[in-house]
């Protein structure tokens, strides 16, 4: 029997092993997460480090809370009206509560309509500006918020760079966290440049419209709100049509934002605009305001003058100032007409309060814009015969009578160098025995020279110094004819001695100063000094009254109880007249800057006296003068 074979056992087929996909995927995910964390940490570190680096040189943000920009010093006349400003940046600070309600709303509508909604940066505006710039192919829109503009204006340079942009973003964020929206907007409205040298809305309102910001109407507000984007391109004084188009844009934006109704926008757009000619004010007051600036700078220094926003009340009477400008211009043109000259001469006028020395009017030339040189203060010219009353006053102080008679005969004086000086009267005639009274009334040179010899040079020079003349006077006999140059302000100030019974009041141009906090500081007053006895002043006044009534100053007749003296230098180079009442003392000078004759016959009586009369008649209404004491005539033989 054959043995049975055992059936062969088939090997069991094991299923193939699948790769561990799940674990590999899990590993990749871990790696990616790990790398992302690393990248995030690196990015965060780089960003933090960059922010820290950029913040190293950032200004202290806390300084904005004590906002102290360059603020305009404002000059007022004695009635409180603005006559000028002193500034590096023409800015007048204005609080938010003093702004008309529509003014900040107009600027927000024009510059940053979502200002009250976004933070320091407006992402939507930045994105929109980016897209528009891509479409136009140039950088036409910036997307800066008002907060960014404040940051840029106050704390960063104007140099454009990515580094500055980064600093601007960081600092704007800090500013937005530190100050309220209203505070930031207030700074913006005081800081923004609006053209024509005006910084901030208050200065712009006064520059363009001659009024305060709170007095602006909607049409004017919209015009100003359109300026920040490009003050030169949209200047209403230079590009009126572009300014009007921008004004319409602002009004439409305000209407779209619901700030005003469409009807209000239409009415405002069609409302006429009246611009203020601030150049005319500068022309009228320029010589005086520059003189005030010099006085302030001497006392306070330039830095304080430009930074602290002082309000300076001056002594100027604007009505009299306007009359003075017109009188000088008319006088200069009259000389040009008489002489048929191609060019009119220059002129100057100073009017002082006889009892205080306050400068009421000052004109230093015929055109401040072309020649700011102040001929009333800076120029030193020979005064001619207007100096003579000081000589006569010194003589009367020594007891010499106005009725003393001196022989008016040819005179020859031997000079130290061996030569001879042979002076003569203006008429080149001699008049024989002449009283001192008539010698001064008719401006006789020979008698005055002899009187100076009798009185002495030193007493006259000392009296002139006490009367405010600081220019050096040469101790020589030609002093009798006004040979030593002086300024018009000095000479006019000296005449106040006669107008106020022998007292000299130094000329002053400022009464008080108010700082930005409202504290008032009086300007240091100058004590009046007695120069001559009251009787001497009355004697001189009586004689100078006759100068106008019957002497060389007859062309100045017409002002009650006035007194004055003419002056003319050799070859009619300078023409003077100084006259006064108990209220006002006014000096006038006409001449050419470069030593040229005014022309034949252009004496002080013909040329300067009419200017004085024109000014005094135009605006001055002096009070009734006290009786002018005359000295009884008597003939006394003398030299």
Coordinates of C-alpha atoms in Angstrom, one line a residue:
X1 CA 0.0 0.0 0.0
X2 CA 1.3 3.2 -1.1
X3 CA 1.7 5.8 1.5
X4 CA -0.4 8.8 1.3
X5 CA 1.3 12.1 0.7
X6 CA 0.5 14.8 3.1
X7 CA -0.9 17.8 1.4
X8 CA 1.6 20.5 0.9
X9 CA 0.9 23.6 3.0
X10 CA 0.7 26.8 0.9
X11 CA 2.6 29.6 2.4
X12 CA 0.4 32.3 3.7
X13 CA 0.7 35.6 1.7
X14 CA 1.2 38.5 4.0
X15 CA -0.3 41.8 3.0
X16 CA 2.3 44.4 2.0
X17 CA 3.2 47.0 4.6
X18 CA 1.7 50.5 3.9
X19 CA 4.0 53.6 4.5
X20 CA 3.2 55.6 7.5
X21 CA 1.6 58.6 5.6
X22 CA 0.0 60.0 8.6
X23 CA 3.1 60.4 10.6
X24 CA 5.0 62.0 7.7
X25 CA 2.2 64.6 7.2
X26 CA 2.2 65.2 10.9
X27 CA 5.9 65.8 10.8
X28 CA 5.7 68.2 7.9
X29 CA 2.9 70.2 9.7
X30 CA 5.1 70.5 12.8
X31 CA 8.0 71.7 10.7
X32 CA 5.9 74.3 8.9
X33 CA 4.4 75.6 12.1
X34 CA 7.8 75.7 13.7
X35 CA 9.2 77.6 10.7
X36 CA 6.2 80.0 10.8
X37 CA 6.8 80.6 14.5
X38 CA 10.4 81.3 13.8
X39 CA 9.6 83.7 11.0
X40 CA 7.0 85.4 13.1
X41 CA 9.4 85.8 15.9
X42 CA 12.1 87.0 13.6
X43 CA 9.7 89.5 11.9
X44 CA 8.5 90.7 15.3
X45 CA 12.0 91.1 16.5
X46 CA 13.1 92.9 13.4
X47 CA 10.0 95.1 13.6
X48 CA 10.5 95.8 17.3
X49 CA 14.1 96.5 16.7
X50 CA 13.4 98.8 13.8
X51 CA 10.7 100.6 15.8
X52 CA 13.1 101.0 18.7
X53 CA 15.9 102.2 16.4
X54 CA 13.6 104.7 14.7
X55 CA 12.4 106.0 18.0
X56 CA 15.8 106.8 19.3
X57 CA 15.9 110.2 17.5
X58 CA 12.2 111.0 17.7
X59 CA 11.3 114.3 19.5
X60 CA 9.7 114.0 22.9
X61 CA 6.0 113.6 22.2
X62 CA 5.0 115.2 25.4
X63 CA 6.2 118.6 24.1
X64 CA 3.1 118.8 21.9
X65 CA 0.9 119.1 24.9
X66 CA 2.7 122.4 25.6
X67 CA 2.3 123.7 22.1
X68 CA 4.6 126.7 21.8
X69 CA 5.0 127.6 18.1
X70 CA 6.5 130.8 16.7
X71 CA 3.7 133.3 17.3
X72 CA 3.3 136.7 15.8
X73 CA 3.9 139.8 17.8
X74 CA 0.9 142.1 17.0
X75 CA 1.2 145.9 17.0
X76 CA -1.8 148.0 17.8
X77 CA -2.4 151.7 17.4
X78 CA -3.5 153.7 20.5
X79 CA -7.1 152.9 19.7
X80 CA -6.5 149.1 19.6
X81 CA -6.5 148.6 15.8
X82 CA -3.9 146.4 14.3
X83 CA -1.2 148.3 12.4
X84 CA 1.4 145.6 11.8
X85 CA 3.0 142.4 12.9
X86 CA 6.5 141.2 13.8
X87 CA 7.1 137.6 13.0
X88 CA 9.2 134.8 11.4
X89 CA 6.0 132.9 10.9
X90 CA 2.8 135.0 10.8
X91 CA 0.8 133.1 13.3
X92 CA -1.9 134.1 15.8
X93 CA -3.0 131.3 18.2
X94 CA -6.7 130.6 18.3
X95 CA -8.4 128.2 20.7
X96 CA -11.0 125.7 19.4
X97 CA -13.9 127.3 21.3
X98 CA -13.2 130.7 19.6
X99 CA -13.4 129.3 16.1
X100 CA -16.7 129.5 14.2
X101 CA -18.3 126.0 14.3
X102 CA -18.1 125.6 10.5
X103 CA -14.4 126.4 10.3
X104 CA -13.0 123.1 11.7
X105 CA -15.7 121.1 9.9
X106 CA -14.7 122.7 6.6
X107 CA -11.1 121.7 7.0
X108 CA -12.0 118.2 8.0
X109 CA -14.3 117.8 5.0
X110 CA -11.6 119.0 2.7
X111 CA -8.5 117.3 4.2
X112 CA -9.6 114.2 6.1
X113 CA -13.3 113.5 6.0
X114 CA -13.0 110.3 8.2
X115 CA -10.9 112.2 10.8
X116 CA -13.3 111.5 13.7
X117 CA -13.6 107.8 12.9
X118 CA -10.0 106.5 12.2
X119 CA -7.0 106.5 14.4
X120 CA -3.6 108.0 13.7
X121 CA -3.6 106.4 10.2
X122 CA -6.4 105.8 7.8
X123 CA -5.8 102.5 6.0
X124 CA -8.7 103.0 3.6
X125 CA -7.4 106.4 2.5
X126 CA -3.9 105.0 2.1
X127 CA -5.1 102.1 0.0
X128 CA -7.3 104.4 -2.1
X129 CA -4.5 106.8 -2.7
X130 CA -2.2 103.9 -3.7
X131 CA -4.7 102.7 -6.3
X132 CA -5.2 106.1 -7.7
X133 CA -1.5 106.7 -7.9
X134 CA -1.0 103.4 -9.8
X135 CA -3.7 104.4 -12.2
X136 CA -2.3 107.9 -12.8
X137 CA 1.3 106.7 -13.0
X138 CA 2.5 109.3 -10.6
X139 CA 2.2 110.2 -6.9
X140 CA -0.8 112.5 -7.0
X141 CA -2.4 111.5 -3.7
X142 CA -0.8 111.0 -0.4
X143 CA -3.5 109.7 2.0
X144 CA -2.1 111.5 5.0
X145 CA -4.4 112.1 7.9
X146 CA -4.6 115.4 9.8
X147 CA -2.7 113.7 12.7
X148 CA 0.1 112.8 10.3
X149 CA 0.2 116.3 9.0
X150 CA 0.5 117.7 12.5
X151 CA 3.3 115.3 13.2
X152 CA 5.1 116.2 10.1
X153 CA 4.8 119.9 10.7
X154 CA 5.8 119.9 14.3
X155 CA 8.4 117.2 14.7
X156 CA 10.0 116.1 11.4
X157 CA 12.0 117.6 8.6
X158 CA 10.5 118.1 5.2
X159 CA 12.9 115.7 3.5
X160 CA 11.0 112.9 1.8
X161 CA 12.2 109.4 2.6
X162 CA 10.9 106.0 3.7
X163 CA 12.7 106.5 7.0
X164 CA 10.8 109.7 7.7
X165 CA 7.6 108.0 6.7
X166 CA 8.2 105.3 9.3
X167 CA 9.0 107.8 12.0
X168 CA 5.9 109.7 11.0
X169 CA 3.7 106.7 11.4
X170 CA 5.2 105.8 14.9
X171 CA 4.9 109.4 16.1
X172 CA 1.4 109.9 14.8
X173 CA 0.3 106.8 16.7
X174 CA 1.8 108.1 19.9
X175 CA 0.3 111.5 19.3
X176 CA -3.2 110.0 18.7
X177 CA -2.9 108.1 22.0
X178 CA -1.7 111.1 23.9
X179 CA -4.0 113.9 22.8
X180 CA -7.7 114.2 22.0
X181 CA -9.0 114.5 18.5
X182 CA -10.1 118.1 19.2
X183 CA -6.6 119.0 20.6
X184 CA -4.9 117.6 17.5
X185 CA -7.3 119.5 15.2
X186 CA -6.7 122.7 17.2
X187 CA -2.9 122.4 16.7
X188 CA -3.5 121.6 13.0
X189 CA -5.6 124.7 12.5
X190 CA -3.0 126.9 14.1
X191 CA 0.0 125.3 12.4
X192 CA -1.1 124.8 8.8
X193 CA 0.5 127.1 6.2
X194 CA -2.2 128.9 4.2
X195 CA -0.2 131.1 1.8
X196 CA 0.8 134.8 1.7
X197 CA 3.0 134.2 4.8
X198 CA 0.0 133.2 7.0
X199 CA 0.3 130.3 9.3
X200 CA -3.0 129.1 10.9
X201 CA -6.6 130.2 10.4
X202 CA -6.5 133.4 12.4
X203 CA -3.5 134.8 10.6
X204 CA -5.0 133.7 7.3
X205 CA -8.4 135.4 8.1
X206 CA -6.6 138.7 8.8
X207 CA -4.3 138.4 5.8
X208 CA -6.9 137.6 3.2
X209 CA -10.0 139.3 4.6
X210 CA -8.8 141.8 7.2
X211 CA -11.0 140.3 9.9
X212 CA -10.8 137.8 12.7
X213 CA -11.6 134.1 12.2
X214 CA -14.7 134.3 14.2
X215 CA -16.1 136.9 11.8
X216 CA -15.7 134.8 8.7
X217 CA -18.7 133.7 6.6
X218 CA -19.2 130.3 5.0
X219 CA -17.8 131.5 1.6
X220 CA -14.6 132.7 3.2
X221 CA -14.2 129.6 5.4
X222 CA -14.5 127.3 2.4
X223 CA -11.9 129.4 0.5
X224 CA -9.4 129.0 3.4
X225 CA -10.2 125.3 3.8
X226 CA -9.2 124.8 0.2
X227 CA -5.7 126.2 0.6
X228 CA -3.7 123.6 2.5
X229 CA -3.3 121.2 -0.5
X230 CA -1.4 123.9 -2.4
X231 CA -1.4 127.5 -1.0
X232 CA 0.4 128.9 -4.0
X233 CA -1.7 127.1 -6.7
X234 CA -5.0 128.0 -5.0
X235 CA -4.0 131.5 -3.8
X236 CA -7.1 133.7 -4.4
X237 CA -4.8 136.7 -4.8
X238 CA -2.8 135.2 -7.7
X239 CA -5.0 132.4 -9.1
X240 CA -8.6 133.4 -8.4
X241 CA -10.3 130.9 -10.8
X242 CA -8.4 127.9 -9.3
X243 CA -9.2 129.2 -5.8
X244 CA -12.9 129.4 -6.7
X245 CA -12.8 125.8 -8.1
X246 CA -11.2 124.6 -4.9
X247 CA -13.8 126.6 -2.8
X248 CA -16.6 124.8 -4.7
X249 CA -15.0 121.4 -4.0
X250 CA -14.9 122.2 -0.3
X251 CA -18.5 123.3 -0.2
X252 CA -19.6 120.2 -2.0
X253 CA -17.7 118.0 0.4
X254 CA -19.3 119.8 3.3
X255 CA -22.8 119.2 1.8
X256 CA -22.0 115.5 1.1
X257 CA -20.9 115.1 4.7
X258 CA -24.1 116.7 5.9
X259 CA -22.3 119.6 7.5
X260 CA -24.3 122.1 5.5
X261 CA -27.3 121.9 3.1
X262 CA -26.9 122.0 -0.7
X263 CA -28.7 125.3 -0.6
X264 CA -26.2 126.8 1.8
X265 CA -23.4 125.6 -0.4
X266 CA -24.9 127.3 -3.5
X267 CA -25.5 130.6 -1.7
X268 CA -22.0 130.6 -0.3
X269 CA -20.4 129.9 -3.7
X270 CA -22.3 132.8 -5.2
X271 CA -21.4 135.2 -2.4
X272 CA -18.9 137.9 -3.4
X273 CA -15.5 137.8 -1.9
X274 CA -13.7 141.0 -0.7
X275 CA -10.0 140.7 -0.1
X276 CA -8.0 142.9 2.3
X277 CA -5.0 144.9 0.9
X278 CA -2.5 144.2 3.7
X279 CA 0.2 145.7 1.6
X280 CA -1.5 149.1 1.9
X281 CA -1.3 148.9 5.6
X282 CA 2.4 148.0 5.5
X283 CA 3.0 151.0 3.1
X284 CA 1.2 153.4 5.5
X285 CA 2.7 152.2 8.7
X286 CA 5.9 150.6 7.6
X287 CA 8.4 153.2 8.9
X288 CA 6.7 153.4 12.3
X289 CA 6.3 149.6 12.8
X290 CA 10.0 149.0 11.9
X291 CA 11.0 151.7 14.4
X292 CA 8.8 150.0 17.0
X293 CA 10.4 146.6 16.2
X294 CA 13.9 148.0 16.8
X295 CA 12.8 149.4 20.2
X296 CA 11.3 146.0 21.2
X297 CA 14.3 144.1 20.0
X298 CA 16.6 146.2 22.1
X299 CA 14.6 145.5 25.2
X300 CA 13.5 141.9 24.8
X301 CA 15.8 140.4 22.2
X302 CA 14.9 138.9 18.8
X303 CA 14.1 135.4 20.1
X304 CA 11.4 136.5 22.6
X305 CA 10.0 138.9 20.0
X306 CA 9.5 136.1 17.5
X307 CA 8.3 133.4 19.9
X308 CA 6.1 134.7 22.6
X309 CA 3.2 136.3 20.8
X310 CA 3.3 139.7 22.4
X311 CA 0.5 142.3 21.8
X312 CA 2.1 145.8 21.8
X313 CA 0.0 148.9 22.1
X314 CA 1.8 151.8 20.4
X315 CA 1.3 155.5 20.5
X316 CA 0.4 155.8 16.8
X317 CA -2.8 157.6 15.8
X318 CA -3.9 155.8 12.6
X319 CA -6.0 158.8 11.4
X320 CA -3.1 161.2 11.8
X321 CA -0.7 158.6 10.2
X322 CA -2.9 158.4 7.1
X323 CA -3.0 162.2 6.9
X324 CA 0.8 162.4 7.3
X325 CA 1.4 159.9 4.4
X326 CA -0.9 161.9 2.1
X327 CA 0.7 165.2 3.1
X328 CA 4.2 164.1 2.4
X329 CA 3.4 162.5 -0.9
X330 CA 1.5 165.7 -2.0
X331 CA 4.4 167.9 -0.9
X332 CA 7.0 165.8 -2.8
X333 CA 4.9 165.8 -6.0
X334 CA 4.4 169.6 -5.7
X335 CA 8.2 170.1 -5.7
X336 CA 8.5 167.8 -8.7
X337 CA 5.8 169.8 -10.5
X338 CA 7.3 173.2 -9.7
X339 CA 10.7 172.3 -10.8
X340 CA 9.7 170.0 -13.7
X341 CA 12.0 167.3 -12.3
X342 CA 12.0 163.8 -13.5
X343 CA 12.1 162.5 -10.0
X344 CA 10.2 163.7 -6.9
X345 CA 12.2 164.3 -3.8
X346 CA 12.0 162.3 -0.6
X347 CA 10.1 163.6 2.5
X348 CA 9.6 162.8 6.2
X349 CA 7.2 163.8 8.9
X350 CA 7.1 163.3 12.6
X351 CA 4.2 164.3 14.9
X352 CA 4.5 164.2 18.7
X353 CA 2.2 164.7 21.5
X354 CA 3.5 168.0 22.9
X355 CA 2.7 167.0 26.5
X356 CA 4.0 163.4 26.6
X357 CA 6.4 162.9 23.7
X358 CA 4.2 160.1 22.3
X359 CA 4.8 159.6 18.6
X360 CA 1.5 160.1 16.9
X361 CA 2.6 159.8 13.3
X362 CA 5.9 158.9 11.6
X363 CA 6.6 158.9 7.8
X364 CA 10.2 158.2 6.8
X365 CA 9.9 158.4 3.1
X366 CA 7.6 158.5 0.1
X367 CA 7.5 154.7 -0.5
X368 CA 8.4 152.2 2.2
X369 CA 8.3 149.2 -0.2
X370 CA 11.1 150.6 -2.4
X371 CA 13.0 152.5 0.2
X372 CA 12.6 151.4 3.9
X373 CA 15.4 153.8 5.0
X374 CA 13.7 155.9 7.7
X375 CA 14.6 159.6 7.0
X376 CA 12.8 160.7 10.1
X377 CA 15.1 158.7 12.3
X378 CA 18.2 157.4 10.5
X379 CA 19.0 160.3 8.3
X380 CA 21.2 163.1 9.6
X381 CA 20.7 166.3 7.7
X382 CA 21.7 169.9 8.3
X383 CA 18.7 171.6 9.9
X384 CA 19.4 175.1 8.7
X385 CA 17.4 177.8 10.5
X386 CA 15.1 175.5 12.4
X387 CA 18.1 175.1 14.8
X388 CA 18.1 178.9 15.6
X389 CA 15.4 178.8 18.3
X390 CA 17.7 176.8 20.5
X391 CA 20.4 179.5 20.2
X392 CA 17.9 182.2 21.1
X393 CA 16.5 180.1 24.0
X394 CA 20.1 179.7 25.4
X395 CA 20.5 183.5 25.1
X396 CA 17.2 184.3 26.9
X397 CA 18.2 181.8 29.6
X398 CA 21.2 184.0 30.3
X399 CA 19.0 187.1 30.7
X400 CA 19.4 188.5 27.2
X401 CA 16.1 190.2 26.1
X402 CA 14.2 189.4 22.9
X403 CA 14.2 193.1 22.3
X404 CA 18.0 193.5 22.2
X405 CA 19.1 195.1 19.0
X406 CA 22.1 193.9 17.0
X407 CA 23.5 195.5 13.9
X408 CA 22.9 193.5 10.8
X409 CA 25.9 194.5 8.7
X410 CA 28.5 192.6 6.6
X411 CA 30.5 190.2 8.8
X412 CA 33.9 188.7 8.2
X413 CA 35.3 186.1 10.7
X414 CA 39.0 185.1 10.7
X415 CA 39.4 181.3 10.8
X416 CA 42.3 179.6 12.6
X417 CA 43.8 178.6 9.3
X418 CA 44.1 182.2 8.2
X419 CA 41.1 182.2 5.9
X420 CA 38.0 184.3 6.3
X421 CA 34.4 183.2 6.7
X422 CA 32.0 185.8 5.3
X423 CA 28.4 184.6 6.0
X424 CA 25.4 186.4 4.6
X425 CA 21.6 186.5 5.0
X426 CA 19.5 184.3 2.7
X427 CA 18.5 187.5 0.8
X428 CA 22.1 188.6 0.6
X429 CA 21.0 192.0 2.0
X430 CA 21.8 193.6 5.4
X431 CA 19.1 195.3 7.5
X432 CA 21.0 197.4 10.0
X433 CA 19.8 197.5 13.6
X434 CA 17.6 194.5 14.2
X435 CA 15.9 193.2 17.3
X436 CA 16.4 189.6 18.3
X437 CA 12.7 189.2 17.9
X438 CA 12.8 190.3 14.2
X439 CA 16.0 188.4 13.6
X440 CA 14.3 185.2 14.5
X441 CA 11.0 186.0 12.8
X442 CA 12.8 186.8 9.5
X443 CA 15.6 184.3 10.0
X444 CA 18.5 186.8 9.8
X445 CA 21.8 184.9 9.8
X446 CA 24.2 187.7 10.7
X447 CA 22.3 188.7 13.8
X448 CA 22.1 185.0 14.9
X449 CA 25.8 184.5 14.5
X450 CA 26.6 187.5 16.6
X451 CA 24.1 186.3 19.2
X452 CA 25.9 182.9 19.3
X453 CA 29.2 184.7 19.8
X454 CA 27.6 186.6 22.7
X455 CA 25.9 183.6 24.3
X456 CA 28.7 181.1 23.8
X457 CA 28.9 177.8 22.0
X458 CA 28.9 175.5 25.0
X459 CA 25.7 176.8 26.6
X460 CA 23.9 176.2 23.3
X461 CA 25.3 172.7 22.8
X462 CA 24.4 171.8 26.4
X463 CA 20.8 173.1 26.0
X464 CA 20.4 171.1 22.8
X465 CA 21.6 168.0 24.5
X466 CA 19.1 168.5 27.3
X467 CA 16.4 168.9 24.7
X468 CA 17.1 165.4 23.3
X469 CA 19.6 166.1 20.5
X470 CA 22.1 163.2 20.6
X471 CA 23.8 163.9 17.3
X472 CA 27.3 165.5 17.8
X473 CA 27.2 169.3 17.4
X474 CA 30.4 170.9 16.2
X475 CA 31.4 173.8 18.6
X476 CA 31.9 176.2 15.7
X477 CA 30.1 179.4 14.7
X478 CA 28.4 177.8 11.6
X479 CA 26.3 176.0 14.2
X480 CA 24.2 179.3 14.2
X481 CA 23.1 178.4 10.7
X482 CA 22.3 174.8 11.5
X483 CA 25.5 173.3 10.0
X484 CA 25.7 170.2 12.3
X485 CA 23.5 167.4 11.0
X486 CA 20.6 166.1 13.2
X487 CA 17.6 163.8 12.7
X488 CA 14.1 165.0 12.2
X489 CA 12.9 163.1 15.3
X490 CA 15.6 164.8 17.4
X491 CA 14.8 168.3 16.1
X492 CA 11.0 167.8 16.5
X493 CA 11.5 166.5 20.0
X494 CA 13.5 169.5 20.9
X495 CA 10.6 171.8 19.9
X496 CA 8.3 170.1 22.4
X497 CA 10.3 172.0 25.0
X498 CA 8.8 175.3 23.7
X499 CA 5.3 173.7 23.4
X500 CA 5.2 172.5 27.0
X501 CA 6.6 175.4 28.9
X502 CA 10.2 174.3 29.0
X503 CA 9.8 170.6 29.7
X504 CA 11.3 167.9 27.4
X505 CA 9.4 164.7 27.0
X506 CA 11.6 162.1 25.2
X507 CA 9.8 160.6 22.1
X508 CA 8.2 157.3 22.9
X509 CA 6.4 154.9 20.6
X510 CA 5.0 152.2 23.0
X511 CA 2.6 152.4 25.9
X512 CA 2.2 148.9 27.1
X513 CA 2.8 145.2 26.2
X514 CA 0.5 142.2 26.8
X515 CA 1.9 138.7 26.8
X516 CA 0.1 135.6 25.5
X517 CA -1.3 134.9 28.9
X518 CA -2.9 138.4 29.1
X519 CA -0.5 139.9 31.6
X520 CA 0.0 143.6 30.9
X521 CA 3.4 145.3 31.4
X522 CA 3.6 149.1 31.0
X523 CA 6.4 150.3 28.8
X524 CA 9.0 152.1 31.0
X525 CA 8.2 155.8 31.0
X526 CA 10.8 158.5 30.6
X527 CA 10.6 161.3 33.1
X528 CA 10.1 164.8 31.7
X529 CA 13.1 167.1 32.2
X530 CA 13.1 170.8 32.6
X531 CA 15.3 172.3 29.9
X532 CA 14.5 176.0 30.1
X533 CA 12.4 178.2 32.3
X534 CA 8.7 178.6 31.5
X535 CA 9.2 182.2 30.8
X536 CA 11.9 181.4 28.2
X537 CA 9.6 178.9 26.5
X538 CA 6.8 181.5 26.3
X539 CA 9.2 184.1 24.8
X540 CA 10.3 181.7 22.1
X541 CA 6.7 180.6 21.4
X542 CA 5.6 184.3 21.1
X543 CA 8.3 184.9 18.5
X544 CA 7.7 181.7 16.6
X545 CA 4.0 182.6 16.4
X546 CA 5.1 185.7 14.6
X547 CA 7.2 183.6 12.2
X548 CA 3.9 182.2 10.9
X549 CA 1.8 185.3 11.1
X550 CA 4.3 187.7 9.4
X551 CA 7.6 186.0 8.9
X552 CA 9.2 183.2 6.8
X553 CA 6.5 180.7 7.8
X554 CA 3.5 182.6 6.4
X555 CA 2.6 179.6 4.2
X556 CA 1.8 177.7 7.4
X557 CA -1.0 180.1 8.5
X558 CA -4.3 178.6 9.3
X559 CA -3.9 176.7 12.5
X560 CA -5.0 178.7 15.5
X561 CA -2.4 179.6 18.1
X562 CA 0.4 177.7 16.3
X563 CA 4.1 178.6 16.3
X564 CA 6.9 177.3 14.1
X565 CA 10.1 177.9 12.2
X566 CA 11.4 177.4 8.7
X567 CA 14.8 176.0 7.7
X568 CA 16.7 175.9 4.4
X569 CA 20.2 174.8 3.8
X570 CA 22.8 175.9 1.2
X571 CA 21.6 175.6 -2.4
X572 CA 18.2 174.6 -1.2
X573 CA 19.4 171.0 -0.4
X574 CA 17.1 170.6 2.6
X575 CA 13.7 172.1 3.3
X576 CA 12.4 172.1 6.9
X577 CA 9.5 173.3 8.9
X578 CA 8.8 172.5 12.6
X579 CA 5.6 173.9 14.1
X580 CA 3.5 173.2 17.2
X581 CA 0.5 173.8 19.2
X582 CA 0.1 172.9 22.9
X583 CA -1.2 169.5 21.8
X584 CA 0.9 168.5 18.8
X585 CA 4.4 169.2 17.6
X586 CA 5.1 168.3 14.0
X587 CA 8.3 168.4 12.0
X588 CA 8.6 168.1 8.2
X589 CA 11.7 167.6 6.0
X590 CA 12.0 167.4 2.2
X591 CA 15.1 166.8 0.1
X592 CA 16.9 164.4 -2.1
X593 CA 19.0 161.5 -0.6
X594 CA 22.0 162.2 -2.7
X595 CA 22.8 165.8 -2.0
X596 CA 20.9 167.4 -4.8
X597 CA 19.2 170.8 -4.8
X598 CA 15.4 170.9 -4.6
X599 CA 15.5 173.7 -7.0
X600 CA 15.4 177.5 -7.2
X601 CA 13.1 179.0 -4.5
X602 CA 12.4 175.8 -2.7
X603 CA 12.8 177.1 0.8
X604 CA 11.4 175.8 4.0
X605 CA 8.6 178.3 3.8
X606 CA 7.6 177.4 0.3
X607 CA 8.2 173.6 0.3
X608 CA 7.9 172.2 3.9
X609 CA 5.5 174.7 5.5
X610 CA 2.6 173.7 3.2
X611 CA 3.1 170.1 4.0
X612 CA 2.9 170.9 7.7
X613 CA -0.3 172.9 7.2
X614 CA -1.8 170.2 5.0
X615 CA -1.2 167.6 7.8
X616 CA -2.4 169.8 10.6
X617 CA -5.5 170.8 8.7
X618 CA -6.4 167.3 7.6
X619 CA -6.8 165.4 10.8
X620 CA -5.5 167.3 13.8
X621 CA -7.9 169.3 16.0
X622 CA -5.8 170.8 18.6
X623 CA -7.4 172.1 21.8
X624 CA -7.6 175.9 22.4
X625 CA -4.1 177.1 23.2
X626 CA -3.3 179.2 26.2
X627 CA -2.6 182.8 25.6
X628 CA 0.8 183.3 24.0
X629 CA 2.7 185.8 26.1
X630 CA 4.3 188.5 24.0
X631 CA 7.2 190.6 25.1
X632 CA 6.8 194.3 24.8
X633 CA 9.1 195.7 22.2
X634 CA 12.0 198.0 23.2
X635 CA 15.0 199.2 21.4
X636 CA 18.2 198.4 23.1
X637 CA 21.6 199.1 21.5
X638 CA 23.9 196.1 21.3
X639 CA 26.5 194.6 19.2

